[in-house]
Amino acid sequence: MESLLRHPPNKGSGVNWLIYLLPALGLASLGAGYSVLKRKGEKSKDEKVALPPMTREEYRRKLEESDLNSDEIRVLLYIYDRGGRTTQAEVKKMLKHPQDDRMEDV
């Protein structure tokens, strides 16, 4: 009994290393994931090919050569004039369509 009092059993000594190991592994995996994503992002930037800018008239000619109706051509030219960004509401307003043109009695 005296030996137990002098040297108590070391409870949890097997768990102490786990407390330090799990955060270390977490940080290492976060770092590895970040570096992989960063390298992947750099590759995709290099692979993008920039097309030469097209004037509005060249774009109009290309649209007229394709199989589009006049409303579709007007919308695409409107989007071109706005720099490629617009909302659906603005397009509907430009076409003079009502905001909610759903058919209720279908």
PDB file of C-alpha atoms in Angstrom:
ATOM      1  CA  MET A   1       0.000   0.000   0.000  1.00  0.00           C
ATOM      2  CA  GLU A   2       2.879   2.346   0.730  1.00  0.00           C
ATOM      3  CA  SER A   3       4.175   1.996  -2.821  1.00  0.00           C
ATOM      4  CA  LEU A   4       0.832   3.197  -4.181  1.00  0.00           C
ATOM      5  CA  LEU A   5       0.929   6.294  -1.994  1.00  0.00           C
ATOM      6  CA  ARG A   6       4.472   7.164  -2.982  1.00  0.00           C
ATOM      7  CA  HIS A   7       3.873   6.570  -6.724  1.00  0.00           C
ATOM      8  CA  PRO A   8       0.211   7.107  -7.571  1.00  0.00           C
ATOM      9  CA  PRO A   9      -0.944   5.623 -10.864  1.00  0.00           C
ATOM     10  CA  ASN A  10      -0.522   8.104 -13.724  1.00  0.00           C
ATOM     11  CA  LYS A  11      -4.085   8.366 -14.987  1.00  0.00           C
ATOM     12  CA  GLY A  12      -4.572  10.083 -18.326  1.00  0.00           C
ATOM     13  CA  SER A  13      -0.934  10.099 -19.334  1.00  0.00           C
ATOM     14  CA  GLY A  14      -1.942   8.410 -22.588  1.00  0.00           C
ATOM     15  CA  VAL A  15      -4.397  11.211 -23.340  1.00  0.00           C
ATOM     16  CA  ASN A  16      -2.004  14.144 -22.737  1.00  0.00           C
ATOM     17  CA  TRP A  17      -0.158  13.615 -25.997  1.00  0.00           C
ATOM     18  CA  LEU A  18      -3.505  13.503 -27.841  1.00  0.00           C
ATOM     19  CA  ILE A  19      -4.400  16.972 -26.549  1.00  0.00           C
ATOM     20  CA  TYR A  20      -1.304  18.390 -28.259  1.00  0.00           C
ATOM     21  CA  LEU A  21      -1.388  16.189 -31.336  1.00  0.00           C
ATOM     22  CA  LEU A  22      -4.921  16.997 -32.537  1.00  0.00           C
ATOM     23  CA  PRO A  23      -4.476  20.802 -32.823  1.00  0.00           C
ATOM     24  CA  ALA A  24      -1.075  20.294 -34.448  1.00  0.00           C
ATOM     25  CA  LEU A  25      -2.582  17.959 -37.049  1.00  0.00           C
ATOM     26  CA  GLY A  26      -5.445  20.403 -37.610  1.00  0.00           C
ATOM     27  CA  LEU A  27      -3.068  23.298 -38.239  1.00  0.00           C
ATOM     28  CA  ALA A  28      -0.927  21.187 -40.546  1.00  0.00           C
ATOM     29  CA  SER A  29      -3.946  20.105 -42.607  1.00  0.00           C
ATOM     30  CA  LEU A  30      -5.221  23.687 -42.841  1.00  0.00           C
ATOM     31  CA  GLY A  31      -1.828  24.836 -44.086  1.00  0.00           C
ATOM     32  CA  ALA A  32      -1.632  22.053 -46.648  1.00  0.00           C
ATOM     33  CA  GLY A  33      -5.153  22.767 -47.881  1.00  0.00           C
ATOM     34  CA  TYR A  34      -4.423  26.473 -48.201  1.00  0.00           C
ATOM     35  CA  SER A  35      -1.267  25.885 -50.233  1.00  0.00           C
ATOM     36  CA  VAL A  36      -3.061  23.457 -52.574  1.00  0.00           C
ATOM     37  CA  LEU A  37      -5.912  25.910 -53.178  1.00  0.00           C
ATOM     38  CA  LYS A  38      -3.499  28.780 -53.716  1.00  0.00           C
ATOM     39  CA  ARG A  39      -1.525  26.840 -56.340  1.00  0.00           C
ATOM     40  CA  LYS A  40      -4.728  25.751 -58.059  1.00  0.00           C
ATOM     41  CA  GLY A  41      -5.903  29.380 -58.235  1.00  0.00           C
ATOM     42  CA  GLU A  42      -2.634  30.500 -59.804  1.00  0.00           C
ATOM     43  CA  LYS A  43      -2.893  27.846 -62.502  1.00  0.00           C
ATOM     44  CA  SER A  44      -6.433  28.847 -63.457  1.00  0.00           C
ATOM     45  CA  LYS A  45      -5.386  32.495 -63.815  1.00  0.00           C
ATOM     46  CA  ASP A  46      -2.604  31.530 -66.205  1.00  0.00           C
ATOM     47  CA  GLU A  47      -4.871  29.305 -68.314  1.00  0.00           C
ATOM     48  CA  LYS A  48      -7.410  32.048 -69.077  1.00  0.00           C
ATOM     49  CA  VAL A  49      -7.185  33.340 -72.612  1.00  0.00           C
ATOM     50  CA  ALA A  50      -8.191  36.923 -73.225  1.00  0.00           C
ATOM     51  CA  LEU A  51     -10.143  37.538 -76.404  1.00  0.00           C
ATOM     52  CA  PRO A  52      -9.449  40.720 -78.324  1.00  0.00           C
ATOM     53  CA  PRO A  53     -12.054  43.387 -77.605  1.00  0.00           C
ATOM     54  CA  MET A  54     -14.897  43.587 -80.086  1.00  0.00           C
ATOM     55  CA  THR A  55     -16.518  46.863 -81.098  1.00  0.00           C
ATOM     56  CA  ARG A  56     -20.266  47.290 -80.836  1.00  0.00           C
ATOM     57  CA  GLU A  57     -20.677  47.165 -84.605  1.00  0.00           C
ATOM     58  CA  GLU A  58     -18.654  43.946 -84.916  1.00  0.00           C
ATOM     59  CA  TYR A  59     -20.740  42.453 -82.121  1.00  0.00           C
ATOM     60  CA  ARG A  60     -23.961  43.551 -83.845  1.00  0.00           C
ATOM     61  CA  ARG A  61     -22.838  41.918 -87.118  1.00  0.00           C
ATOM     62  CA  LYS A  62     -22.049  38.660 -85.319  1.00  0.00           C
ATOM     63  CA  LEU A  63     -25.457  38.713 -83.639  1.00  0.00           C
ATOM     64  CA  GLU A  64     -27.268  39.382 -86.909  1.00  0.00           C
ATOM     65  CA  GLU A  65     -25.440  36.461 -88.538  1.00  0.00           C
ATOM     66  CA  SER A  66     -26.712  34.119 -85.821  1.00  0.00           C
ATOM     67  CA  ASP A  67     -30.223  32.726 -85.494  1.00  0.00           C
ATOM     68  CA  LEU A  68     -31.662  35.355 -83.113  1.00  0.00           C
ATOM     69  CA  ASN A  69     -34.828  37.418 -83.282  1.00  0.00           C
ATOM     70  CA  SER A  70     -34.809  41.210 -83.015  1.00  0.00           C
ATOM     71  CA  ASP A  71     -35.719  41.263 -79.296  1.00  0.00           C
ATOM     72  CA  GLU A  72     -32.847  38.923 -78.455  1.00  0.00           C
ATOM     73  CA  ILE A  73     -30.419  41.069 -80.435  1.00  0.00           C
ATOM     74  CA  ARG A  74     -31.685  44.211 -78.663  1.00  0.00           C
ATOM     75  CA  VAL A  75     -31.221  42.583 -75.257  1.00  0.00           C
ATOM     76  CA  LEU A  76     -27.701  41.379 -76.024  1.00  0.00           C
ATOM     77  CA  LEU A  77     -26.701  44.806 -77.343  1.00  0.00           C
ATOM     78  CA  TYR A  78     -28.208  46.423 -74.219  1.00  0.00           C
ATOM     79  CA  ILE A  79     -26.135  44.104 -72.037  1.00  0.00           C
ATOM     80  CA  TYR A  80     -23.053  44.890 -74.159  1.00  0.00           C
ATOM     81  CA  ASP A  81     -23.660  48.627 -73.675  1.00  0.00           C
ATOM     82  CA  ARG A  82     -23.942  48.124 -69.901  1.00  0.00           C
ATOM     83  CA  GLY A  83     -20.566  46.399 -69.739  1.00  0.00           C
ATOM     84  CA  GLY A  84     -21.944  42.876 -69.523  1.00  0.00           C
ATOM     85  CA  ARG A  85     -23.829  43.409 -66.270  1.00  0.00           C
ATOM     86  CA  THR A  86     -27.504  44.148 -65.828  1.00  0.00           C
ATOM     87  CA  THR A  87     -30.496  42.876 -63.934  1.00  0.00           C
ATOM     88  CA  GLN A  88     -33.467  40.988 -65.297  1.00  0.00           C
ATOM     89  CA  ALA A  89     -35.733  43.855 -64.211  1.00  0.00           C
ATOM     90  CA  GLU A  90     -33.731  46.339 -66.304  1.00  0.00           C
ATOM     91  CA  VAL A  91     -33.968  44.073 -69.343  1.00  0.00           C
ATOM     92  CA  LYS A  92     -37.727  43.707 -68.892  1.00  0.00           C
ATOM     93  CA  LYS A  93     -38.051  47.472 -68.551  1.00  0.00           C
ATOM     94  CA  MET A  94     -35.975  47.983 -71.701  1.00  0.00           C
ATOM     95  CA  LEU A  95     -38.230  45.544 -73.572  1.00  0.00           C
ATOM     96  CA  LYS A  96     -41.295  47.218 -72.010  1.00  0.00           C
ATOM     97  CA  HIS A  97     -42.479  43.918 -70.528  1.00  0.00           C
ATOM     98  CA  PRO A  98     -44.428  43.940 -67.259  1.00  0.00           C
ATOM     99  CA  GLN A  99     -42.520  42.871 -64.141  1.00  0.00           C
ATOM    100  CA  ASP A 100     -44.743  39.843 -63.511  1.00  0.00           C
ATOM    101  CA  ASP A 101     -45.897  38.401 -66.826  1.00  0.00           C
ATOM    102  CA  ARG A 102     -46.843  34.934 -65.520  1.00  0.00           C
ATOM    103  CA  MET A 103     -50.001  33.385 -66.818  1.00  0.00           C
ATOM    104  CA  GLU A 104     -52.427  32.638 -63.982  1.00  0.00           C
ATOM    105  CA  ASP A 105     -55.062  30.647 -65.924  1.00  0.00           C
ATOM    106  CA  VAL A 106     -52.968  27.938 -67.488  1.00  0.00           C
TER     107      VAL A 106
END
